[in-house]
Structures are given as C-alpha cells and as structure tokens.
C-alpha cells in the first residue's frame, strides 16, 4: 500500500490495514517513499514491473539493442538477472503464486510463455494470447486472445499450466467489445475482465 501525506482518511486506512495484518499474524513491511526517487536499473527502455509474491524481487521488461527481454532484480542491493534472451520482444511478466516461474507474452513469437524466475528454458503454453494471469493455486493461466489485431474479437480463455487444451471463458461479442486483462478472484472461481469496443468505451465484467 502506498500513501503520501498519511493524514485524515489515509491515516485511518493505514491503521485498519495494520490491524488486519496483525490479526492475520503477518508483519507489514514499511518502505520510505517520502522523497522522489527512481528505482535505478539500467539505461534505456524499462516497463511492465511486477513484484514477486514475497515482495523481494521485481520482474520487468527492459529493452537493449532493439530487443525487449524479461529481467528480474532484487529490491535493494543486487544485480539484475536476464531471464529471457531469445529476441522474442517479451513483455507483460507476471509471477506465479509460489514465485518460482514467470509468465509473459512474446510479441515476436506470439502466445503465452513460462520461464523459471531464475532463468532457463521457456515453454510456450498457448500459441495465441496475451495478458496472462495466474490462478491463485498456480495451476491455470487466464489470458486474452488479443494479439494486436481484431481487438474487438478478443475473448478470455484459461489453460492448464502443465499443458492441455485452452477453454473459452467468454465468447466474442458477448459482452460487446474485445475482452482484455483478466484477473482471478481469490478463491479461483471467477475471472474479472474489461471490454472495449471503441464506441461505448470500457466496462468491467465478471465471468
């Protein structure tokens, strides 16, 4: 939780969060962001940051020499690890719930891929898709079939991480517009997403 000038409603929110953390038996971690700062990584293009479940590492996309690759860097001291190096124009890294793997979308090769968070051989899960989201138990990925074309026909699908046939959660045009950016409910039973048709704007839906 980030809060600037903690007073009034913000202070009350922080107090409630601290009490909830104490009741759950967890210890909150405070990060001082009272002054402007830049999380220094490397020169050049950097985007799509994603915090690991243990809040100790950041996965992100960095571009050097015209290629976007996935990197992982610890918070605080430490050097970044280049997780992918295949020239696949890899973006949108998301951590598995156990922090052991990273799913991402390859702009050059297409589809959703999974790679060990420490680096290694990446495996393609589906040939067409972007915006992956891990289920809470780490067994399934939800994703949008959007891949830069026919955006209004994009739908939400799910696929087993271990391999298998992808299953449609939504159908093109129902609801109207392209279906994007899926996110799971905490119990893994529902998926929320948004639609955009370029005419009526964007709206949120639950499947």
mmCIF file of N, CA and C in Angstrom, residues 111-112 125-135 139-147 153-161 164-172 174-175 178-184 188 190-194 207:
data_model
loop_
_atom_site.group_PDB
_atom_site.id
_atom_site.type_symbol
_atom_site.label_atom_id
_atom_site.label_comp_id
_atom_site.label_asym_id
_atom_site.label_seq_id
_atom_site.Cartn_x
_atom_site.Cartn_y
_atom_site.Cartn_z
ATOM 1 N N UNK A 111 1.841 -15.632 -28.453
ATOM 2 C CA UNK A 111 1.402 -16.525 -27.398
ATOM 3 C C UNK A 111 1.935 -16.211 -26.013
ATOM 4 N N UNK A 112 1.598 -17.109 -25.082
ATOM 5 C CA UNK A 112 1.995 -17.020 -23.682
ATOM 6 C C UNK A 112 3.102 -18.023 -23.421
ATOM 7 N N UNK A 125 2.910 -21.932 -23.674
ATOM 8 C CA UNK A 125 1.693 -22.529 -23.138
ATOM 9 C C UNK A 125 0.576 -22.498 -24.167
ATOM 10 N N UNK A 126 0.419 -21.353 -24.825
ATOM 11 C CA UNK A 126 -0.548 -21.221 -25.917
ATOM 12 C C UNK A 126 0.086 -20.416 -27.038
ATOM 13 N N UNK A 127 -0.327 -20.673 -28.270
ATOM 14 C CA UNK A 127 0.284 -20.023 -29.425
ATOM 15 C C UNK A 127 -0.254 -18.629 -29.677
ATOM 16 N N UNK A 128 -1.458 -18.349 -29.208
ATOM 17 C CA UNK A 128 -2.070 -17.034 -29.401
ATOM 18 C C UNK A 128 -2.600 -16.544 -28.059
ATOM 19 N N UNK A 129 -2.200 -15.347 -27.658
ATOM 20 C CA UNK A 129 -2.702 -14.810 -26.405
ATOM 21 C C UNK A 129 -1.748 -13.820 -25.780
ATOM 22 N N UNK A 130 -2.290 -13.006 -24.883
ATOM 23 C CA UNK A 130 -1.504 -12.017 -24.150
ATOM 24 C C UNK A 130 -2.148 -11.791 -22.795
ATOM 25 N N UNK A 131 -1.536 -10.946 -21.981
ATOM 26 C CA UNK A 131 -2.066 -10.554 -20.671
ATOM 27 C C UNK A 131 -2.365 -11.761 -19.773
ATOM 28 N N UNK A 132 -1.371 -12.610 -19.520
ATOM 29 C CA UNK A 132 -1.615 -13.787 -18.687
ATOM 30 C C UNK A 132 -1.861 -13.425 -17.224
ATOM 31 N N UNK A 133 -2.644 -14.254 -16.548
ATOM 32 C CA UNK A 133 -2.922 -14.093 -15.120
ATOM 33 C C UNK A 133 -2.956 -15.468 -14.474
ATOM 34 N N UNK A 134 -2.142 -15.665 -13.432
ATOM 35 C CA UNK A 134 -2.082 -16.952 -12.738
ATOM 36 C C UNK A 134 -3.294 -17.133 -11.833
ATOM 37 N N UNK A 135 -3.831 -18.330 -11.798
ATOM 38 C CA UNK A 135 -4.859 -18.655 -10.815
ATOM 39 C C UNK A 135 -4.207 -18.684 -9.435
ATOM 40 N N UNK A 139 -2.165 -23.311 -10.927
ATOM 41 C CA UNK A 139 -2.360 -24.428 -11.854
ATOM 42 C C UNK A 139 -2.839 -23.992 -13.239
ATOM 43 N N UNK A 140 -3.361 -22.779 -13.325
ATOM 44 C CA UNK A 140 -4.041 -22.342 -14.546
ATOM 45 C C UNK A 140 -3.679 -20.898 -14.877
ATOM 46 N N UNK A 141 -3.644 -20.607 -16.168
ATOM 47 C CA UNK A 141 -3.468 -19.231 -16.624
ATOM 48 C C UNK A 141 -4.739 -18.780 -17.334
ATOM 49 N N UNK A 142 -5.224 -17.616 -16.971
ATOM 50 C CA UNK A 142 -6.246 -16.941 -17.758
ATOM 51 C C UNK A 142 -5.529 -15.961 -18.665
ATOM 52 N N UNK A 143 -6.087 -15.713 -19.840
ATOM 53 C CA UNK A 143 -5.444 -14.796 -20.770
ATOM 54 C C UNK A 143 -6.457 -14.267 -21.766
ATOM 55 N N UNK A 144 -6.072 -13.197 -22.443
ATOM 56 C CA UNK A 144 -6.880 -12.654 -23.523
ATOM 57 C C UNK A 144 -6.302 -13.136 -24.843
ATOM 58 N N UNK A 145 -7.168 -13.405 -25.807
ATOM 59 C CA UNK A 145 -6.684 -13.824 -27.123
ATOM 60 C C UNK A 145 -6.225 -12.638 -27.958
ATOM 61 N N UNK A 146 -6.275 -11.448 -27.379
ATOM 62 C CA UNK A 146 -5.810 -10.255 -28.092
ATOM 63 C C UNK A 146 -4.319 -10.367 -28.387
ATOM 64 N N UNK A 147 -3.971 -10.066 -29.639
ATOM 65 C CA UNK A 147 -2.565 -10.099 -30.018
ATOM 66 C C UNK A 147 -2.260 -9.020 -31.067
ATOM 67 N N UNK A 153 -12.602 -8.786 -31.306
ATOM 68 C CA UNK A 153 -12.972 -10.199 -31.270
ATOM 69 C C UNK A 153 -12.240 -10.965 -30.170
ATOM 70 N N UNK A 154 -11.445 -10.265 -29.393
ATOM 71 C CA UNK A 154 -10.682 -10.937 -28.335
ATOM 72 C C UNK A 154 -11.610 -11.506 -27.271
ATOM 73 N N UNK A 155 -11.261 -12.670 -26.758
ATOM 74 C CA UNK A 155 -12.036 -13.318 -25.703
ATOM 75 C C UNK A 155 -11.104 -13.745 -24.578
ATOM 76 N N UNK A 156 -11.676 -14.126 -23.447
ATOM 77 C CA UNK A 156 -10.908 -14.616 -22.304
ATOM 78 C C UNK A 156 -10.931 -16.139 -22.325
ATOM 79 N N UNK A 157 -9.747 -16.737 -22.137
ATOM 80 C CA UNK A 157 -9.631 -18.181 -22.096
ATOM 81 C C UNK A 157 -8.779 -18.585 -20.895
ATOM 82 N N UNK A 158 -8.831 -19.847 -20.531
ATOM 83 C CA UNK A 158 -7.982 -20.407 -19.483
ATOM 84 C C UNK A 158 -7.300 -21.655 -20.022
ATOM 85 N N UNK A 159 -6.103 -21.932 -19.530
ATOM 86 C CA UNK A 159 -5.347 -23.093 -19.982
ATOM 87 C C UNK A 159 -4.557 -23.663 -18.807
ATOM 88 N N UNK A 160 -4.479 -24.977 -18.670
ATOM 89 C CA UNK A 160 -3.661 -25.572 -17.604
ATOM 90 C C UNK A 160 -2.182 -25.255 -17.820
ATOM 91 N N UNK A 161 -1.502 -24.884 -16.755
ATOM 92 C CA UNK A 161 -0.083 -24.564 -16.852
ATOM 93 C C UNK A 161 0.724 -25.793 -17.248
ATOM 94 N N UNK A 164 -2.263 -28.635 -21.951
ATOM 95 C CA UNK A 164 -3.623 -29.073 -22.215
ATOM 96 C C UNK A 164 -4.316 -28.118 -23.157
ATOM 97 N N UNK A 165 -5.593 -28.346 -23.368
ATOM 98 C CA UNK A 165 -6.371 -27.549 -24.305
ATOM 99 C C UNK A 165 -6.941 -26.330 -23.596
ATOM 100 N N UNK A 166 -6.800 -25.164 -24.236
ATOM 101 C CA UNK A 166 -7.364 -23.937 -23.685
ATOM 102 C C UNK A 166 -8.887 -23.975 -23.797
ATOM 103 N N UNK A 167 -9.545 -23.414 -22.790
ATOM 104 C CA UNK A 167 -11.010 -23.395 -22.752
ATOM 105 C C UNK A 167 -11.506 -21.961 -22.701
ATOM 106 N N UNK A 168 -12.512 -21.645 -23.504
ATOM 107 C CA UNK A 168 -13.060 -20.295 -23.551
ATOM 108 C C UNK A 168 -13.888 -20.006 -22.300
ATOM 109 N N UNK A 169 -13.656 -18.849 -21.714
ATOM 110 C CA UNK A 169 -14.469 -18.369 -20.594
ATOM 111 C C UNK A 169 -15.535 -17.407 -21.097
ATOM 112 N N UNK A 170 -15.194 -16.637 -22.137
ATOM 113 C CA UNK A 170 -16.156 -15.730 -22.762
ATOM 114 C C UNK A 170 -16.219 -16.034 -24.255
ATOM 115 N N UNK A 171 -17.191 -15.452 -24.914
ATOM 116 C CA UNK A 171 -17.357 -15.621 -26.349
ATOM 117 C C UNK A 171 -17.254 -14.259 -27.039
ATOM 118 N N UNK A 172 -16.677 -14.202 -28.240
ATOM 119 C CA UNK A 172 -16.575 -12.926 -28.952
ATOM 120 C C UNK A 172 -17.941 -12.259 -29.116
ATOM 121 N N UNK A 174 -19.900 -11.212 -26.750
ATOM 122 C CA UNK A 174 -20.795 -11.400 -25.622
ATOM 123 C C UNK A 174 -19.990 -11.427 -24.321
ATOM 124 N N UNK A 175 -19.855 -10.287 -23.669
ATOM 125 C CA UNK A 175 -20.419 -8.975 -23.973
ATOM 126 C C UNK A 175 -19.711 -8.297 -25.152
ATOM 127 N N UNK A 178 -13.910 -6.171 -27.313
ATOM 128 C CA UNK A 178 -12.832 -7.095 -27.021
ATOM 129 C C UNK A 178 -12.680 -7.312 -25.527
ATOM 130 N N UNK A 179 -12.342 -8.519 -25.137
ATOM 131 C CA UNK A 179 -12.234 -8.883 -23.729
ATOM 132 C C UNK A 179 -10.758 -8.923 -23.338
ATOM 133 N N UNK A 180 -10.405 -8.128 -22.325
ATOM 134 C CA UNK A 180 -8.990 -7.919 -22.018
ATOM 135 C C UNK A 180 -8.711 -8.032 -20.525
ATOM 136 N N UNK A 181 -7.411 -8.174 -20.217
ATOM 137 C CA UNK A 181 -6.851 -8.049 -18.862
ATOM 138 C C UNK A 181 -7.585 -8.865 -17.800
ATOM 139 N N UNK A 182 -7.610 -10.191 -17.912
ATOM 140 C CA UNK A 182 -8.295 -10.998 -16.897
ATOM 141 C C UNK A 182 -7.579 -10.973 -15.549
ATOM 142 N N UNK A 183 -8.356 -11.098 -14.480
ATOM 143 C CA UNK A 183 -7.813 -11.212 -13.123
ATOM 144 C C UNK A 183 -8.697 -12.164 -12.337
ATOM 145 N N UNK A 184 -8.082 -13.003 -11.516
ATOM 146 C CA UNK A 184 -8.805 -14.045 -10.791
ATOM 147 C C UNK A 184 -9.357 -13.541 -9.462
ATOM 148 N N UNK A 188 -10.373 -18.427 -6.842
ATOM 149 C CA UNK A 188 -10.111 -19.085 -8.119
ATOM 150 C C UNK A 188 -11.349 -19.499 -8.890
ATOM 151 N N UNK A 190 -13.839 -17.230 -10.127
ATOM 152 C CA UNK A 190 -14.326 -16.227 -11.062
ATOM 153 C C UNK A 190 -13.161 -15.487 -11.704
ATOM 154 N N UNK A 191 -13.441 -14.900 -12.861
ATOM 155 C CA UNK A 191 -12.449 -14.082 -13.558
ATOM 156 C C UNK A 191 -13.103 -12.757 -13.922
ATOM 157 N N UNK A 192 -12.466 -11.666 -13.557
ATOM 158 C CA UNK A 192 -12.953 -10.343 -13.928
ATOM 159 C C UNK A 192 -12.129 -9.849 -15.113
ATOM 160 N N UNK A 193 -12.746 -9.093 -15.994
ATOM 161 C CA UNK A 193 -12.054 -8.572 -17.168
ATOM 162 C C UNK A 193 -12.737 -7.290 -17.606
ATOM 163 N N UNK A 194 -12.149 -6.608 -18.575
ATOM 164 C CA UNK A 194 -12.820 -5.429 -19.102
ATOM 165 C C UNK A 194 -13.035 -5.573 -20.595
ATOM 166 N N UNK A 207 -16.876 -13.179 -15.075
ATOM 167 C CA UNK A 207 -17.295 -14.446 -15.679
ATOM 168 C C UNK A 207 -17.099 -15.581 -14.685
#
